Coordinates of C-alpha atoms and ligand atoms in Angstrom, one line a residue:
X1 CA 0.0 0.0 0.0
X2 CA 1.3 3.4 -0.9
X3 CA -0.7 5.4 1.6
X4 CA -2.2 4.8 5.0
X5 CA -4.9 6.6 6.8
X6 CA -6.8 6.0 10.1
X7 CA -9.3 7.2 12.6
X8 CA -8.3 7.5 16.3
X9 CA -10.8 7.7 19.2
X10 CA -12.0 5.9 22.3
X11 CA -14.3 4.1 21.9
X12 CA -13.8 3.4 18.2
X13 CA -15.4 0.0 17.5
X14 CA -18.6 1.7 16.3
X15 CA -16.8 3.8 13.6
X16 CA -18.0 3.4 10.1
X17 CA -15.2 5.5 8.6
X18 CA -12.9 2.5 7.5
X19 CA -15.7 1.1 5.3
X20 CA -16.5 4.5 3.8
X21 CA -12.9 5.5 3.0
X22 CA -11.8 2.1 1.8
X23 CA -14.8 1.9 -0.6
X24 CA -13.7 5.4 -1.8
X25 CA -10.1 4.2 -2.5
X26 CA -11.3 1.1 -4.3
X27 CA -13.8 3.1 -6.5
X28 CA -11.1 5.7 -7.4
X29 CA -8.2 3.3 -7.8
X30 CA -6.3 5.0 -5.0
X31 CA -3.5 2.7 -3.5
X32 CA -4.4 3.4 0.1
X33 CA -5.8 1.7 3.2
X34 CA -7.7 3.1 6.2
X35 CA -7.6 1.6 9.7
X36 CA -9.2 2.4 13.1
X37 CA -7.3 2.6 16.4
X38 CA -8.6 2.8 19.9
X39 CA -6.4 5.5 21.6
X40 CA -6.8 6.2 25.3
X41 CA -6.6 9.8 26.3
X42 CA -3.3 9.2 28.3
X43 CA -1.7 7.7 25.1
X44 CA -2.7 10.4 22.6
X45 CA 0.8 12.0 22.3
X46 CA 2.4 8.6 21.8
X47 CA -0.2 7.5 19.3
X48 CA 0.4 10.7 17.2
X49 CA 4.2 10.1 17.3
X50 CA 3.6 6.5 16.3
X51 CA 1.4 7.3 13.3
X52 CA 4.0 9.8 12.1
X53 CA 6.8 7.2 12.6
X54 CA 4.8 4.6 10.7
X55 CA 4.4 6.9 7.7
X56 CA 0.7 7.6 7.9
X57 CA -0.3 10.3 5.5
X58 CA -3.2 11.5 7.7
X59 CA -5.9 10.5 10.1
X60 CA -9.3 11.4 11.4
X61 CA -9.8 12.3 15.1
X62 CA -13.0 11.6 17.1
X63 CA -14.2 11.7 20.7
X64 CA -12.5 12.4 23.1
X65 CA -9.4 13.8 21.2
X66 CA -10.7 16.5 19.0
X67 CA -9.5 19.4 21.2
X68 CA -6.6 17.7 23.0
X69 CA -4.8 16.9 19.8
X70 CA -4.3 20.6 19.0
X71 CA -1.1 21.2 21.0
X72 CA 0.4 18.2 19.2
X73 CA 0.0 19.7 15.7
X74 CA 2.1 22.2 13.8
X75 CA -0.5 24.2 11.8
X76 CA -4.3 24.6 12.0
X77 CA -6.5 25.5 9.1
X78 CA -9.0 28.5 9.6
X79 CA -11.8 25.9 10.0
X80 CA -10.0 24.1 12.8
X81 CA -9.0 27.3 14.5
X82 CA -12.5 28.7 14.5
X83 CA -14.0 25.4 15.8
X84 CA -11.3 25.0 18.4
X85 CA -11.4 21.3 17.4
X86 CA -9.7 19.0 14.8
X87 CA -11.3 16.0 13.1
X88 CA -8.8 15.6 10.3
X89 CA -5.0 15.6 10.3
X90 CA -2.8 15.7 7.2
X91 CA 1.0 15.1 7.1
X92 CA 2.5 17.4 4.5
X93 CA 6.3 17.9 4.1
X94 CA 6.7 16.5 7.6
X95 CA 4.2 19.0 9.1
X96 CA 1.1 18.0 11.0
X97 CA -1.8 20.0 9.7
X98 CA -5.1 20.0 11.7
X99 CA -8.4 20.7 9.9
X100 CA -12.1 20.4 10.7
X101 CA -14.6 19.1 8.2
X102 CA -17.6 18.6 10.6
X103 CA -19.3 22.0 10.0
X104 CA -18.7 22.1 6.3
X105 CA -19.7 18.5 6.0
X106 CA -23.0 19.4 7.6
X107 CA -23.5 22.3 5.3
X108 CA -22.8 20.1 2.2
X109 CA -25.4 17.6 3.5
X110 CA -28.3 20.2 3.6
X111 CA -27.4 22.7 0.9
X112 CA -29.3 20.9 -1.8
X113 CA -32.5 20.9 0.2
X114 CA -32.2 24.4 1.7
X115 CA -31.4 26.3 -1.5
X116 CA -29.4 29.1 0.1
X117 CA -28.5 30.1 3.6
X118 CA -28.2 33.9 3.8
X119 CA -30.8 35.5 6.1
X120 CA -32.6 32.2 6.9
X121 CA -33.3 30.9 10.4
X122 CA -31.6 27.9 11.9
X123 CA -32.4 26.4 15.3
X124 CA -29.9 24.0 16.9
X125 CA -31.0 21.8 19.8
X126 CA -27.8 21.2 21.9
X127 CA -24.6 23.1 22.4
X128 CA -22.0 20.3 22.5
X129 CA -19.0 19.7 20.1
X130 CA -21.2 18.8 17.1
X131 CA -23.4 21.8 17.6
X132 CA -20.4 24.2 17.7
X133 CA -19.1 23.0 14.3
X134 CA -22.6 23.3 12.8
X135 CA -23.4 26.7 14.4
X136 CA -20.2 28.3 13.2
X137 CA -20.5 26.9 9.6
X138 CA -24.2 28.0 9.3
X139 CA -23.5 31.5 10.7
X140 CA -20.5 31.9 8.4
X141 CA -22.9 31.4 5.5
X142 CA -25.2 34.1 6.8
X143 CA -27.8 32.1 8.7
X144 CA -29.3 33.5 11.9
X145 CA -28.6 30.7 14.5
X146 CA -30.8 30.1 17.6
X147 CA -29.2 27.7 20.1
X148 CA -31.3 25.9 22.7
X149 CA -29.6 23.7 25.3
X150 CA -30.4 22.0 28.6
X151 CA -27.6 23.9 30.2
X152 CA -28.2 27.5 29.2
X153 CA -24.7 28.7 30.0
X154 CA -23.2 26.4 27.4
X155 CA -25.7 27.8 24.8
X156 CA -24.6 31.3 25.8
X157 CA -20.9 30.4 25.4
X158 CA -21.6 29.1 21.9
X159 CA -23.5 32.3 21.0
X160 CA -20.4 34.2 22.0
X161 CA -18.2 32.0 19.9
X162 CA -20.4 32.6 16.9
X163 CA -20.4 36.3 17.5
X164 CA -16.6 36.4 17.8
X165 CA -16.5 34.7 14.4
X166 CA -18.7 37.5 13.0
X167 CA -22.0 35.6 12.9
X168 CA -25.4 36.3 14.5
X169 CA -26.8 34.0 17.2
X170 CA -29.1 33.9 20.2
X171 CA -29.7 31.3 22.9
X172 CA -32.8 30.0 24.7
X173 CA -34.3 27.3 26.8
X174 CA -34.6 23.7 25.7
X175 CA -38.3 23.5 25.2
X176 CA -41.2 23.9 22.8
X177 CA -42.2 27.5 22.0
X178 CA -43.0 30.2 19.5
X179 CA -39.6 29.7 17.9
X180 CA -41.0 26.6 16.1
X181 CA -43.1 28.7 13.6
X182 CA -40.4 30.5 11.7
X183 CA -37.6 28.0 11.3
X184 CA -36.0 27.1 7.9
X185 CA -33.7 24.5 9.4
X186 CA -34.0 22.7 12.7
X187 CA -31.1 20.5 13.8
X188 CA -31.2 18.0 16.7
X189 CA -27.6 17.7 17.9
X190 CA -28.0 16.3 21.5
X191 CA -27.4 12.7 22.3
X192 CA -31.1 12.2 23.2
X193 CA -32.5 9.5 20.9
X194 CA -29.3 7.4 20.7
X195 CA -31.0 4.7 22.7
X196 CA -34.4 5.1 21.1
X197 CA -35.6 7.2 24.1
X198 CA -38.5 9.7 23.4
X199 CA -37.7 13.3 22.8
X200 CA -38.6 15.5 25.8
X201 CA -40.8 18.0 23.8
X202 CA -43.2 18.0 20.9
X203 CA -42.8 19.7 17.5
X204 CA -46.5 20.5 17.3
X205 CA -47.0 23.8 15.5
X206 CA -43.7 23.7 13.5
X207 CA -44.0 25.0 9.9
X208 CA -44.2 22.2 7.4
X209 CA -41.6 24.0 5.2
X210 CA -38.9 23.4 7.9
X211 CA -36.1 21.0 7.0
X212 CA -35.6 18.9 10.2
X213 CA -32.3 17.1 10.7
X214 CA -31.3 14.7 13.5
X215 CA -27.5 14.1 13.3
X216 CA -27.7 10.8 15.2
X217 CA -26.7 8.0 12.8
X218 CA -28.2 5.0 14.5
X219 CA -31.1 4.6 15.0
X220 CA -31.7 6.0 11.4
X221 CA -35.2 7.3 12.4
X222 CA -35.2 8.7 16.0
X223 CA -38.4 9.6 17.8
X224 CA -37.6 13.2 17.0
X225 CA -37.6 12.6 13.2
X226 CA -40.8 10.5 13.5
X227 CA -42.4 13.5 15.2
X228 CA -41.1 15.9 12.5
X229 CA -42.5 13.6 9.7
X230 CA -45.9 13.5 11.5
X231 CA -45.9 17.3 11.3
X232 CA -45.3 17.2 7.6
X233 CA -41.7 18.4 7.6
X234 CA -38.9 17.2 5.3
X235 CA -36.4 15.2 7.3
X236 CA -32.8 14.0 7.1
X237 CA -30.9 11.6 9.4
X238 CA -27.2 11.8 10.4
X239 CA -25.8 9.6 7.7
X240 CA -25.2 12.5 5.2
X241 CA -23.3 14.6 7.8
X242 CA -21.1 11.6 8.5
X243 CA -20.7 11.0 4.7
X244 CA -19.8 14.6 3.8
X245 CA -17.3 15.1 6.7
X246 CA -15.6 12.0 5.3
X247 CA -15.8 13.2 1.7
X248 CA -14.2 16.5 2.7
X249 CA -11.5 14.8 4.6
X250 CA -10.8 12.5 1.6
X251 CA -10.5 15.6 -0.6
X252 CA -8.3 17.4 1.9
X253 CA -5.9 14.4 1.9
X254 CA -6.0 13.4 -1.8
X255 CA -7.3 16.4 -3.8
X256 CA -9.8 16.0 -6.6
X257 CA -13.4 14.8 -6.0
X258 CA -14.2 11.9 -3.7
X259 CA -16.5 9.2 -5.1
X260 CA -19.5 10.2 -3.0
X261 CA -22.0 7.6 -4.1
X262 CA -19.7 4.7 -3.5
X263 CA -18.8 6.0 -0.1
X264 CA -22.6 6.5 0.7
X265 CA -23.4 3.0 -0.4
X266 CA -20.6 1.6 1.8
X267 CA -21.9 3.4 4.8
X268 CA -25.5 2.2 4.2
X269 CA -24.3 -1.4 3.6
X270 CA -22.3 -1.4 6.8
X271 CA -25.2 0.1 8.8
X272 CA -27.6 -2.5 7.4
X273 CA -25.3 -5.4 8.3
X274 CA -24.9 -4.1 11.8
X275 CA -28.7 -3.8 12.2
X276 CA -29.2 -7.3 10.9
X277 CA -26.5 -9.0 13.0
X278 CA -26.9 -6.9 16.2
X279 CA -30.7 -6.7 16.1
Ligands
NAP301 N1 -23.8 12.4 12.0 C1 -22.5 12.8 12.4 O1 -21.6 12.8 11.6 C2 -22.3 13.2 13.8 C3 -21.1 13.9 14.1 C4 -20.8 14.2 15.5 C5 -21.8 13.9 16.5 N2 -22.9 13.2 16.1 C6 -23.9 12.9 17.2 O2 -24.3 14.1 17.8 C7 -24.6 13.8 19.2 C8 -23.9 14.8 20.1 O3 -22.5 14.7 19.9 P1 -21.5 15.8 20.6 O4 -20.1 15.4 20.2 O5 -21.9 17.2 20.3 O6 -21.7 15.5 22.1 P2 -21.4 16.4 23.4 O7 -20.3 17.4 23.1 O8 -21.2 15.5 24.5 O9 -22.8 17.3 23.6 C9 -23.9 16.6 24.0 C10 -25.1 17.5 23.9 O10 -26.3 16.8 24.3 C11 -27.0 17.4 25.3 N3 -27.7 16.4 26.1 C12 -27.2 15.2 26.5 N4 -28.1 14.5 27.2 C13 -29.2 15.3 27.3 C14 -30.5 15.1 27.9 N5 -30.8 14.0 28.5 N6 -31.4 16.1 27.7 C15 -31.1 17.2 27.0 N7 -29.9 17.4 26.4 C16 -29.0 16.4 26.6 C17 -25.9 18.1 26.1 O11 -26.5 19.1 26.9 P3 -25.8 19.8 28.2 O12 -24.9 20.8 27.7 O13 -26.9 20.3 29.0 O14 -25.1 18.6 28.9 C18 -25.1 18.7 24.9 O15 -25.8 19.8 24.4 C19 -24.2 12.4 19.5 O16 -25.4 11.6 19.4 C20 -23.3 12.0 18.3 O17 -23.5 10.6 18.0 C21 -23.2 12.8 14.8

């Protein structure tokens, strides 16, 4: 193999990235292989040295290392600097370059459906790491972002981060309310729904023109998305965000255009197999 890539995180067994990237290499005739490694927080620095010593050309970074890896890198792209988090590292001329494709990946996943961002209203439920990347990317494209979170202080901190980056944002309580009527894009970014638990508020009254996204990948249709469908909204699950952050990482590493359809099919096939074998 000419090139090696990987994803590091803890836990990592659930990661679908190896299937997505390896399918992309096969489809494009790229002589590369993608692995996944469980790296404990206390071993992050050693793991980074090891990947460099072994000649890896780059790697993805997932929970819990996205912020802690920053001091171990040489250069950050503007996207990584703004997000304060790295999900993709490229080795170029011996330098470790940290990048972030989470926010732009989300934007790519909704741009076909939304038809323009400027001046439109986005509501984000949750103010964690995923919400931060999405909020910054949407605000950068001119959307007004309203952030609702269980812990209001965290939503307020995120509003300040968006404002520092030149965007417009407000924060509020995590509950139903009038805000439901004038939303172009509603994004569920909390971990509620990962275990099929019901969502703690109803979407009754939401405009049917709203695009509703739940970034959870499994289950494919959360209680939140079922509720949105019942209200007549267009819906999108978390698969496309996962796909496009991977597509953008692929293009950051290799240049050119990633084979999106082959990567999408590999993700769907792997998800289907896991559902079938794991019930
Ligand atoms: N599709 C993709 O590519 C993709 C990418 C990244 C993440 N994700 C998914 O996004 C979700 C969040 O990831 P993350 O990295 O942002 O996690 P995180 O940084 O830990 O943030 C978790 C968020 O969920 C909220 N939350 C947790 N339990 C809650 C509850 N019982 N009620 C209300 N709010 C609750 C937290 O609120 P508090 O601040 O109040 O604690 C916080 O806003 C996960 O399900 C993850 O799988 C998907």
